[in-house]
mmCIF file of C-alpha atoms in Angstrom:
data_model
loop_
_atom_site.group_PDB
_atom_site.id
_atom_site.type_symbol
_atom_site.label_atom_id
_atom_site.label_comp_id
_atom_site.label_asym_id
_atom_site.label_seq_id
_atom_site.Cartn_x
_atom_site.Cartn_y
_atom_site.Cartn_z
ATOM 1 C CA UNK A 86 -0.124 -0.183 -0.232
ATOM 2 C CA UNK A 87 0.982 3.678 -1.009
ATOM 3 C CA UNK A 88 2.340 5.741 2.120
ATOM 4 C CA UNK A 89 1.750 9.360 2.508
ATOM 5 C CA UNK A 90 5.161 10.643 1.443
ATOM 6 C CA UNK A 91 4.372 8.372 -1.539
ATOM 7 C CA UNK A 92 1.118 10.128 -1.895
ATOM 8 C CA UNK A 93 2.197 13.423 -1.358
ATOM 9 C CA UNK A 94 4.707 12.891 -4.603
ATOM 10 C CA UNK A 95 1.787 11.470 -7.093
ATOM 11 C CA UNK A 96 -0.064 14.279 -6.619
ATOM 12 C CA UNK A 97 2.247 16.975 -6.880
ATOM 13 C CA UNK A 98 3.700 14.592 -9.918
ATOM 14 C CA UNK A 99 0.046 15.098 -11.544
ATOM 15 C CA UNK A 100 -0.596 18.409 -10.455
ATOM 16 C CA UNK A 101 2.559 20.412 -11.940
ATOM 17 C CA UNK A 102 2.348 18.137 -15.271
ATOM 18 C CA UNK A 103 -1.950 18.630 -15.972
ATOM 19 C CA UNK A 104 -1.139 22.797 -15.250
ATOM 20 C CA UNK A 105 0.576 22.855 -18.779
ATOM 21 C CA UNK A 106 -2.251 21.471 -20.063
ATOM 22 C CA UNK A 107 -4.687 24.737 -19.792
ATOM 23 C CA UNK A 108 -2.151 27.190 -20.684
ATOM 24 C CA UNK A 109 -1.014 25.006 -24.020
ATOM 25 C CA UNK A 110 -5.577 24.812 -24.220
ATOM 26 C CA UNK A 111 -5.259 28.320 -23.633
ATOM 27 C CA UNK A 112 -2.584 29.567 -26.021
ATOM 28 C CA UNK A 113 -3.750 27.203 -29.284
ATOM 29 C CA UNK A 114 -7.295 29.075 -28.730
ATOM 30 C CA UNK A 115 -6.191 32.763 -28.717
ATOM 31 C CA UNK A 116 -2.734 32.216 -30.624
ATOM 32 C CA UNK A 117 -2.223 35.214 -27.811
ATOM 33 C CA UNK A 118 1.710 34.795 -26.784
ATOM 34 C CA UNK A 119 2.466 38.194 -25.219
ATOM 35 C CA UNK A 120 2.844 37.851 -22.421
ATOM 36 C CA UNK A 121 4.706 34.627 -22.218
ATOM 37 C CA UNK A 122 8.572 34.513 -22.120
ATOM 38 C CA UNK A 123 10.789 33.226 -24.661
ATOM 39 C CA UNK A 124 13.310 32.736 -22.398
ATOM 40 C CA UNK A 125 10.953 30.791 -19.778
ATOM 41 C CA UNK A 126 9.947 28.404 -22.561
ATOM 42 C CA UNK A 127 13.105 27.522 -23.972
ATOM 43 C CA UNK A 128 14.730 26.781 -20.979
ATOM 44 C CA UNK A 129 11.524 24.854 -19.213
ATOM 45 C CA UNK A 130 10.915 22.610 -22.375
ATOM 46 C CA UNK A 131 14.812 21.460 -22.839
ATOM 47 C CA UNK A 132 15.185 21.428 -18.175
ATOM 48 C CA UNK A 133 11.879 18.611 -18.786
ATOM 49 C CA UNK A 134 13.875 17.083 -21.307
ATOM 50 C CA UNK A 135 16.282 16.520 -19.419
ATOM 51 C CA UNK A 136 14.125 14.478 -17.244
ATOM 52 C CA UNK A 137 13.293 12.652 -19.614
ATOM 53 C CA UNK A 138 16.429 11.566 -20.429
ATOM 54 C CA UNK A 139 17.200 11.260 -16.373
ATOM 55 C CA UNK A 140 13.596 9.419 -15.508
ATOM 56 C CA UNK A 141 15.577 6.852 -19.189
ATOM 57 C CA UNK A 142 18.782 6.307 -17.545
ATOM 58 C CA UNK A 143 17.442 5.375 -14.144
ATOM 59 C CA UNK A 144 14.265 3.047 -15.867
ATOM 60 C CA UNK A 145 11.473 5.342 -13.344
ATOM 61 C CA UNK A 146 8.397 5.034 -15.635
ATOM 62 C CA UNK A 147 7.014 7.708 -13.289
ATOM 63 C CA UNK A 148 9.555 10.671 -14.267
ATOM 64 C CA UNK A 149 9.324 8.846 -17.966
ATOM 65 C CA UNK A 150 5.525 9.606 -18.022
ATOM 66 C CA UNK A 151 5.555 13.063 -16.909
ATOM 67 C CA UNK A 152 7.945 14.792 -18.346
ATOM 68 C CA UNK A 153 6.804 13.416 -22.009
ATOM 69 C CA UNK A 154 3.968 14.990 -21.327
ATOM 70 C CA UNK A 155 5.110 17.959 -19.757
ATOM 71 C CA UNK A 156 7.956 18.181 -22.970
ATOM 72 C CA UNK A 157 4.929 18.241 -25.507
ATOM 73 C CA UNK A 158 3.292 20.075 -24.428
ATOM 74 C CA UNK A 159 5.122 23.384 -23.391
ATOM 75 C CA UNK A 160 7.326 22.513 -26.769
ATOM 76 C CA UNK A 161 3.355 23.202 -27.985
ATOM 77 C CA UNK A 162 3.636 26.543 -26.373
ATOM 78 C CA UNK A 163 7.140 26.953 -27.342
ATOM 79 C CA UNK A 164 6.459 27.376 -30.852
ATOM 80 C CA UNK A 165 3.597 28.835 -30.716
ATOM 81 C CA UNK A 166 6.117 31.828 -29.092
ATOM 82 C CA UNK A 167 8.195 31.328 -31.800
ATOM 83 C CA UNK A 168 5.926 30.945 -34.908
ATOM 84 C CA UNK A 169 4.541 34.521 -33.153
ATOM 85 C CA UNK A 170 9.129 36.523 -33.188
ATOM 86 C CA UNK A 171 9.379 35.205 -36.152
ATOM 87 C CA UNK A 172 6.453 36.018 -37.771
ATOM 88 C CA UNK A 173 6.503 39.404 -35.728
ATOM 89 C CA UNK A 174 2.819 39.413 -34.024
ATOM 90 C CA UNK A 175 5.258 39.238 -30.562
ATOM 91 C CA UNK B 180 32.230 11.920 -7.809
ATOM 92 C CA UNK B 181 28.762 12.538 -9.511
ATOM 93 C CA UNK B 182 28.360 10.069 -12.112
ATOM 94 C CA UNK B 183 26.570 11.007 -15.859
ATOM 95 C CA UNK B 184 22.784 10.583 -14.581
ATOM 96 C CA UNK B 185 22.829 12.625 -11.394
ATOM 97 C CA UNK B 186 24.707 15.238 -13.618
ATOM 98 C CA UNK B 187 22.065 14.961 -15.639
ATOM 99 C CA UNK B 188 19.319 14.839 -12.968
ATOM 100 C CA UNK B 189 21.423 18.273 -10.840
ATOM 101 C CA UNK B 190 21.021 20.154 -14.620
ATOM 102 C CA UNK B 191 17.571 19.180 -15.541
ATOM 103 C CA UNK B 192 16.140 20.894 -11.705
ATOM 104 C CA UNK B 193 18.305 23.355 -11.655
ATOM 105 C CA UNK B 194 17.090 24.446 -15.399
ATOM 106 C CA UNK B 195 13.084 23.811 -14.498
ATOM 107 C CA UNK B 196 14.139 25.706 -11.355
ATOM 108 C CA UNK B 197 15.583 28.766 -13.069
ATOM 109 C CA UNK B 198 13.627 28.637 -16.025
ATOM 110 C CA UNK B 199 10.454 30.031 -13.900
ATOM 111 C CA UNK B 200 13.028 33.770 -12.960
ATOM 112 C CA UNK B 201 12.992 35.444 -16.721
ATOM 113 C CA UNK B 202 8.524 34.800 -16.433
ATOM 114 C CA UNK B 203 8.333 36.346 -13.051
ATOM 115 C CA UNK B 204 11.174 38.980 -14.360
ATOM 116 C CA UNK B 205 8.992 39.766 -17.565
ATOM 117 C CA UNK B 206 5.191 39.967 -15.794
ATOM 118 C CA UNK B 207 7.018 42.434 -13.073
ATOM 119 C CA UNK B 208 8.121 44.949 -15.672
ATOM 120 C CA UNK B 209 5.076 44.660 -18.064
ATOM 121 C CA UNK B 210 2.695 43.927 -15.130
ATOM 122 C CA UNK B 211 1.088 41.732 -18.293
ATOM 123 C CA UNK B 212 -0.562 38.858 -18.033
ATOM 124 C CA UNK B 213 -3.043 38.409 -20.654
ATOM 125 C CA UNK B 214 -1.967 35.184 -22.304
ATOM 126 C CA UNK B 215 -1.165 33.674 -19.086
ATOM 127 C CA UNK B 216 -3.332 31.383 -18.239
ATOM 128 C CA UNK B 217 -5.144 31.615 -14.614
ATOM 129 C CA UNK B 218 -5.207 27.456 -14.282
ATOM 130 C CA UNK B 219 -1.529 27.219 -15.078
ATOM 131 C CA UNK B 220 -0.612 28.856 -11.983
ATOM 132 C CA UNK B 221 -3.234 28.142 -10.132
ATOM 133 C CA UNK B 222 -2.760 24.595 -10.627
ATOM 134 C CA UNK B 223 1.484 24.491 -11.066
ATOM 135 C CA UNK B 224 1.607 26.579 -7.921
ATOM 136 C CA UNK B 225 -0.100 23.960 -5.882
ATOM 137 C CA UNK B 226 2.046 21.112 -7.843
ATOM 138 C CA UNK B 227 5.319 23.062 -6.803
ATOM 139 C CA UNK B 228 3.707 23.573 -2.869
ATOM 140 C CA UNK B 229 2.929 19.319 -2.209
ATOM 141 C CA UNK B 230 6.929 18.724 -4.006
ATOM 142 C CA UNK B 231 7.634 21.168 -1.744
ATOM 143 C CA UNK B 232 5.759 18.636 1.313
ATOM 144 C CA UNK B 233 7.107 15.758 -0.693
ATOM 145 C CA UNK B 234 10.817 16.965 -0.294
ATOM 146 C CA UNK B 235 10.895 17.861 3.355
ATOM 147 C CA UNK B 236 9.654 15.221 4.028
ATOM 148 C CA UNK B 237 12.360 12.620 3.131
ATOM 149 C CA UNK B 238 14.876 15.221 3.791
ATOM 150 C CA UNK B 239 15.691 16.003 0.606
ATOM 151 C CA UNK B 240 17.580 19.127 0.644
ATOM 152 C CA UNK B 241 18.138 19.758 -3.595
ATOM 153 C CA UNK B 242 14.184 18.883 -3.365
ATOM 154 C CA UNK B 243 13.476 21.133 -0.975
ATOM 155 C CA UNK B 244 16.070 24.010 -2.319
ATOM 156 C CA UNK B 245 14.356 23.172 -5.971
ATOM 157 C CA UNK B 246 10.528 23.546 -5.260
ATOM 158 C CA UNK B 247 11.302 26.886 -3.199
ATOM 159 C CA UNK B 248 12.394 28.797 -5.307
ATOM 160 C CA UNK B 249 9.745 27.239 -7.970
ATOM 161 C CA UNK B 250 7.285 28.659 -5.905
ATOM 162 C CA UNK B 251 8.282 31.842 -4.484
ATOM 163 C CA UNK B 252 8.877 32.517 -8.913
ATOM 164 C CA UNK B 253 5.336 31.008 -9.418
ATOM 165 C CA UNK B 254 3.506 32.955 -6.637
ATOM 166 C CA UNK B 255 4.422 35.911 -8.062
ATOM 167 C CA UNK B 256 3.234 35.298 -10.941
ATOM 168 C CA UNK B 257 0.465 34.465 -10.647
ATOM 169 C CA UNK B 258 -0.785 36.623 -7.448
ATOM 170 C CA UNK B 259 -0.328 39.684 -11.090
ATOM 171 C CA UNK B 260 -2.216 36.884 -13.120
ATOM 172 C CA UNK B 261 -4.800 37.241 -10.401
ATOM 173 C CA UNK B 262 -4.394 40.877 -9.149
ATOM 174 C CA UNK B 263 -5.294 41.499 -12.971
ATOM 175 C CA UNK B 264 -7.576 39.725 -12.743
ATOM 176 C CA UNK B 265 -9.143 41.444 -10.300
ATOM 177 C CA UNK B 266 -8.748 45.186 -11.665
ATOM 178 C CA UNK B 267 -10.073 43.596 -15.534
ATOM 179 C CA UNK B 268 -6.856 44.159 -16.541
ATOM 180 C CA UNK B 269 -7.581 41.274 -18.296
#
């Protein structure tokens, strides 16, 4: 059976992972990235990719799954931001 | 000495933690939160707080430090977003 500490860890991982879903949906719907930081999404997406490699190295399914999902969501937001910069929308 | 796997973990933790600094700076400077998702920052800040409790439970200094910093940065952004909603700026 799962103990309290493990449960808090799973809740934490779930919340920080799913949090990027409403941001990705908002960005896709509005295409507005004016107040999003390019530096943040560049550094964050790279960091999540490192977490993914870390999970693969230690063969931890939870870390792999959480960061694969976050990588896709943060990556979508980053692509929108770069597209808007290149097309001078912001 | 640190092995490659540990090093990747530290790089990952550093990148995902510091990434919120440029977003916090941008938000403080421009006060613009129009394209930031309230749901994202609410869920994310709560998730980071859970990570902080998790770190305290397992007494892991790296998890405590990284999530304390991220909690402050994400919390600042969340406060700006809520302020702007309450004052109907966006």
